Amino acid sequence: MVVLVLVGCPVVAAGFGLYLARFASEEIKYTTTTAARGVQKTLTLPDGSLVRLNAESSITFPEQFTSSDTRDIQLTGEAFFEVKRDDNGRYNVFLIN
């Protein structure tokens, strides 16, 4: 049984190395939008969802959602979402206050 673990380790390490080589080289670019005092902004996210950003609030999101199972967004302040339906994925909104 120990031999299997020792033999399996290089295979796992090689697989993880290939995973990192593929995804680590892809730089994720983010967009940040801020609504000034007394102003509300409406914007469309890369997946087609609409966001109404309240005054003195900001949102940060990737230029493209790369993962099909999650869509991560960072929010400071208040926003209202009209989320485009995706049965395979979900939104993760991280609040920074």
Coordinates of N, CA and C in Angstrom, one line a residue:
M1 N 0.8 -1.2 0.0 CA 0.0 0.0 0.0 C 0.9 1.3 0.0
V2 N 2.0 1.2 0.7 CA 2.9 2.4 0.7 C 3.5 2.6 -0.7
V3 N 3.7 1.5 -1.4 CA 4.3 1.7 -2.8 C 3.3 2.4 -3.7
L4 N 2.0 2.1 -3.5 CA 1.0 2.8 -4.4 C 1.0 4.3 -4.1
V5 N 1.1 4.7 -2.8 CA 1.1 6.1 -2.5 C 2.3 6.7 -3.1
L6 N 3.5 6.1 -3.0 CA 4.7 6.7 -3.5 C 4.7 6.8 -5.0
V7 N 4.1 5.8 -5.6 CA 4.0 5.8 -7.1 C 3.0 6.8 -7.5
G8 N 1.9 7.0 -6.8 CA 0.8 7.9 -7.1 C 1.2 9.3 -7.0
C9 N 2.1 9.6 -6.1 CA 2.5 11.0 -5.8 C 3.0 11.8 -7.0
P10 N 3.9 11.2 -7.8 CA 4.4 11.9 -9.0 C 3.3 12.1 -10.0
V11 N 2.3 11.2 -10.1 CA 1.2 11.4 -11.0 C 0.4 12.6 -10.6
V12 N 0.0 12.6 -9.3 CA -0.8 13.7 -8.7 C 0.0 15.0 -8.9
A13 N 1.3 15.0 -8.6 CA 2.1 16.3 -8.7 C 2.2 16.8 -10.1
A14 N 2.3 15.8 -11.0 CA 2.4 16.2 -12.5 C 1.0 16.8 -12.9
G15 N -0.1 16.2 -12.5 CA -1.4 16.7 -12.8 C -1.6 18.1 -12.3
F16 N -1.2 18.3 -11.0 CA -1.4 19.6 -10.4 C -0.5 20.6 -11.1
G17 N 0.7 20.2 -11.5 CA 1.6 21.1 -12.2 C 1.0 21.6 -13.5
L18 N 0.4 20.6 -14.3 CA -0.3 21.0 -15.5 C -1.5 21.9 -15.3
Y19 N -2.2 21.7 -14.2 CA -3.3 22.6 -13.9 C -2.8 24.0 -13.6
L20 N -1.8 24.1 -12.8 CA -1.2 25.4 -12.5 C -0.7 26.1 -13.8
A21 N 0.0 25.3 -14.6 CA 0.6 25.9 -15.8 C -0.5 26.4 -16.7
R22 N -1.7 25.8 -16.7 CA -2.7 26.2 -17.6 C -3.4 27.5 -17.1
F23 N -3.7 27.5 -15.8 CA -4.6 28.5 -15.2 C -3.7 29.7 -14.6
A24 N -2.5 29.4 -14.1 CA -1.7 30.5 -13.5 C -1.3 31.5 -14.5
S25 N -1.2 31.1 -15.8 CA -0.7 32.0 -16.8 C -1.8 32.9 -17.3
E26 N -3.1 32.6 -17.0 CA -4.2 33.4 -17.4 C -4.4 34.5 -16.3
E27 N -4.1 35.7 -16.7 CA -4.2 36.8 -15.8 C -5.7 37.3 -15.9
I28 N -6.3 37.4 -14.7 CA -7.7 37.9 -14.6 C -7.7 39.4 -14.5
K29 N -8.4 40.1 -15.4 CA -8.4 41.5 -15.3 C -9.8 41.9 -14.7
Y30 N -9.7 42.9 -13.8 CA -10.9 43.3 -13.1 C -11.3 44.8 -13.5
T31 N -12.6 45.0 -13.4 CA -13.2 46.3 -13.6 C -13.8 46.8 -12.3
T32 N -13.5 48.1 -11.9 CA -14.1 48.7 -10.8 C -14.9 49.9 -11.2
T33 N -16.2 49.9 -10.8 CA -17.0 51.1 -11.1 C -17.5 51.7 -9.8
T34 N -17.5 53.0 -9.7 CA -18.0 53.7 -8.5 C -19.0 54.7 -8.9
A35 N -20.1 54.7 -8.0 CA -21.1 55.7 -8.2 C -20.8 56.9 -7.2
A36 N -20.7 58.1 -7.7 CA -20.4 59.3 -6.9 C -21.6 59.6 -6.0
R37 N -21.4 60.5 -5.0 CA -22.4 60.9 -4.1 C -23.6 61.5 -4.9
G38 N -24.8 61.0 -4.5 CA -26.0 61.5 -5.2 C -26.3 60.9 -6.5
V39 N -25.5 60.0 -7.0 CA -25.6 59.4 -8.3 C -25.8 57.9 -8.2
Q40 N -26.7 57.4 -9.0 CA -26.9 55.9 -9.2 C -26.4 55.6 -10.6
K41 N -25.8 54.4 -10.7 CA -25.3 53.9 -12.0 C -25.9 52.6 -12.2
T42 N -26.2 52.3 -13.5 CA -26.7 51.0 -14.0 C -25.6 50.5 -14.9
L43 N -25.2 49.2 -14.7 CA -24.2 48.6 -15.6 C -24.6 47.2 -15.8
T44 N -24.0 46.7 -16.9 CA -24.2 45.3 -17.3 C -22.9 44.5 -17.1
L45 N -23.1 43.4 -16.4 CA -21.9 42.5 -16.1 C -21.6 41.7 -17.3
P46 N -20.5 41.0 -17.4 CA -20.1 40.2 -18.5 C -21.1 39.1 -18.9
D47 N -21.8 38.6 -17.9 CA -22.8 37.5 -18.2 C -24.2 38.0 -18.5
G48 N -24.3 39.4 -18.6 CA -25.6 40.0 -19.0 C -26.5 40.4 -17.9
S49 N -26.0 40.1 -16.6 CA -26.8 40.6 -15.5 C -26.7 42.1 -15.3
L50 N -27.8 42.7 -14.8 CA -27.8 44.1 -14.6 C -27.6 44.5 -13.1
V51 N -26.8 45.5 -12.9 CA -26.6 46.0 -11.5 C -26.9 47.5 -11.5
R52 N -27.7 47.8 -10.5 CA -28.0 49.2 -10.2 C -27.2 49.6 -8.9
L53 N -26.2 50.3 -9.1 CA -25.2 50.7 -8.1 C -25.7 52.0 -7.4
N54 N -25.9 51.9 -6.1 CA -26.4 53.1 -5.3 C -25.3 54.1 -5.1
A55 N -25.7 55.3 -4.7 CA -24.7 56.4 -4.5 C -23.7 56.0 -3.5
E56 N -22.5 56.5 -3.8 CA -21.3 56.2 -2.9 C -21.0 54.7 -2.7
S57 N -21.2 53.9 -3.7 CA -21.0 52.5 -3.7 C -20.1 52.2 -4.9
S58 N -19.4 51.0 -4.7 CA -18.5 50.6 -5.8 C -18.6 49.1 -5.9
I59 N -18.3 48.6 -7.2 CA -18.4 47.2 -7.5 C -17.1 46.8 -8.3
T60 N -16.5 45.7 -8.0 CA -15.4 45.1 -8.7 C -15.7 43.7 -9.2
F61 N -15.5 43.5 -10.5 CA -15.8 42.2 -11.1 C -14.8 41.9 -12.2
P62 N -14.7 40.7 -12.6 CA -13.7 40.3 -13.7 C -14.3 40.8 -15.0
E63 N -13.4 41.1 -16.0 CA -13.9 41.4 -17.3 C -14.6 40.3 -18.0
Q64 N -14.3 39.1 -17.6 CA -15.0 37.8 -18.0 C -15.1 36.9 -16.9
F65 N -16.2 36.3 -16.7 CA -16.4 35.2 -15.7 C -15.8 34.0 -16.3
T66 N -14.6 33.5 -15.7 CA -13.9 32.4 -16.3 C -14.4 31.0 -15.8
S67 N -15.0 31.0 -14.6 CA -15.5 29.7 -14.1 C -17.0 29.6 -14.4
S68 N -17.5 28.5 -14.8 CA -18.9 28.3 -15.1 C -19.7 28.0 -13.8
D69 N -19.1 27.7 -12.7 CA -19.8 27.4 -11.5 C -20.0 28.5 -10.5
T70 N -19.1 29.5 -10.6 CA -19.3 30.7 -9.7 C -19.0 32.0 -10.5
R71 N -19.6 33.0 -10.0 CA -19.4 34.4 -10.5 C -19.1 35.3 -9.3
D72 N -17.8 35.6 -9.1 CA -17.4 36.3 -7.9 C -17.4 37.9 -8.2
I73 N -18.0 38.6 -7.2 CA -18.1 40.0 -7.3 C -17.8 40.6 -6.0
Q74 N -17.2 41.8 -5.9 CA -16.8 42.5 -4.7 C -17.6 43.8 -4.7
L75 N -18.4 44.0 -3.6 CA -19.2 45.2 -3.5 C -18.9 46.0 -2.2
T76 N -18.8 47.3 -2.4 CA -18.7 48.2 -1.2 C -20.0 49.1 -1.3
G77 N -20.8 49.1 -0.3 CA -22.0 49.9 -0.4 C -23.2 49.1 -0.7
E78 N -24.1 49.6 -1.6 CA -25.4 49.0 -1.9 C -25.6 48.9 -3.4
A79 N -26.2 47.7 -3.8 CA -26.5 47.5 -5.2 C -27.7 46.6 -5.3
F80 N -28.4 46.7 -6.4 CA -29.6 45.9 -6.7 C -29.2 45.1 -7.9
F81 N -29.4 43.8 -7.9 CA -29.0 42.9 -9.0 C -30.3 42.3 -9.7
E82 N -30.2 42.3 -11.0 CA -31.1 41.5 -11.8 C -30.2 40.4 -12.5
V83 N -30.1 39.3 -11.8 CA -29.2 38.3 -12.2 C -29.7 37.4 -13.4
K84 N -28.8 37.3 -14.4 CA -29.2 36.4 -15.6 C -29.1 35.0 -15.1
R85 N -30.1 34.3 -15.3 CA -30.2 32.9 -14.8 C -29.2 32.0 -15.4
D86 N -28.6 31.2 -14.6 CA -27.6 30.2 -15.0 C -27.7 29.1 -14.0
D87 N -28.3 28.0 -14.5 CA -28.6 26.8 -13.6 C -27.3 26.1 -13.2
N88 N -26.2 26.4 -13.9 CA -24.9 25.7 -13.5 C -24.1 26.5 -12.6
G89 N -24.4 27.8 -12.4 CA -23.5 28.7 -11.6 C -24.3 29.5 -10.6
R90 N -23.5 30.2 -9.7 CA -24.1 31.0 -8.7 C -23.3 32.3 -8.6
Y91 N -23.9 33.3 -8.0 CA -23.2 34.5 -7.7 C -22.6 34.5 -6.3
N92 N -21.4 34.9 -6.1 CA -20.8 35.1 -4.8 C -20.5 36.6 -4.7
V93 N -21.2 37.3 -3.8 CA -21.0 38.7 -3.6 C -20.3 38.9 -2.3
F94 N -19.1 39.4 -2.4 CA -18.3 39.7 -1.2 C -18.5 41.1 -0.8
L95 N -19.0 41.4 0.4 CA -19.3 42.7 0.9 C -18.1 43.3 1.6
I96 N -17.6 44.4 1.2 CA -16.5 45.1 1.8 C -17.1 46.4 2.4
N97 N -17.2 46.5 3.7 CA -17.7 47.7 4.3 C -16.9 48.2 5.4

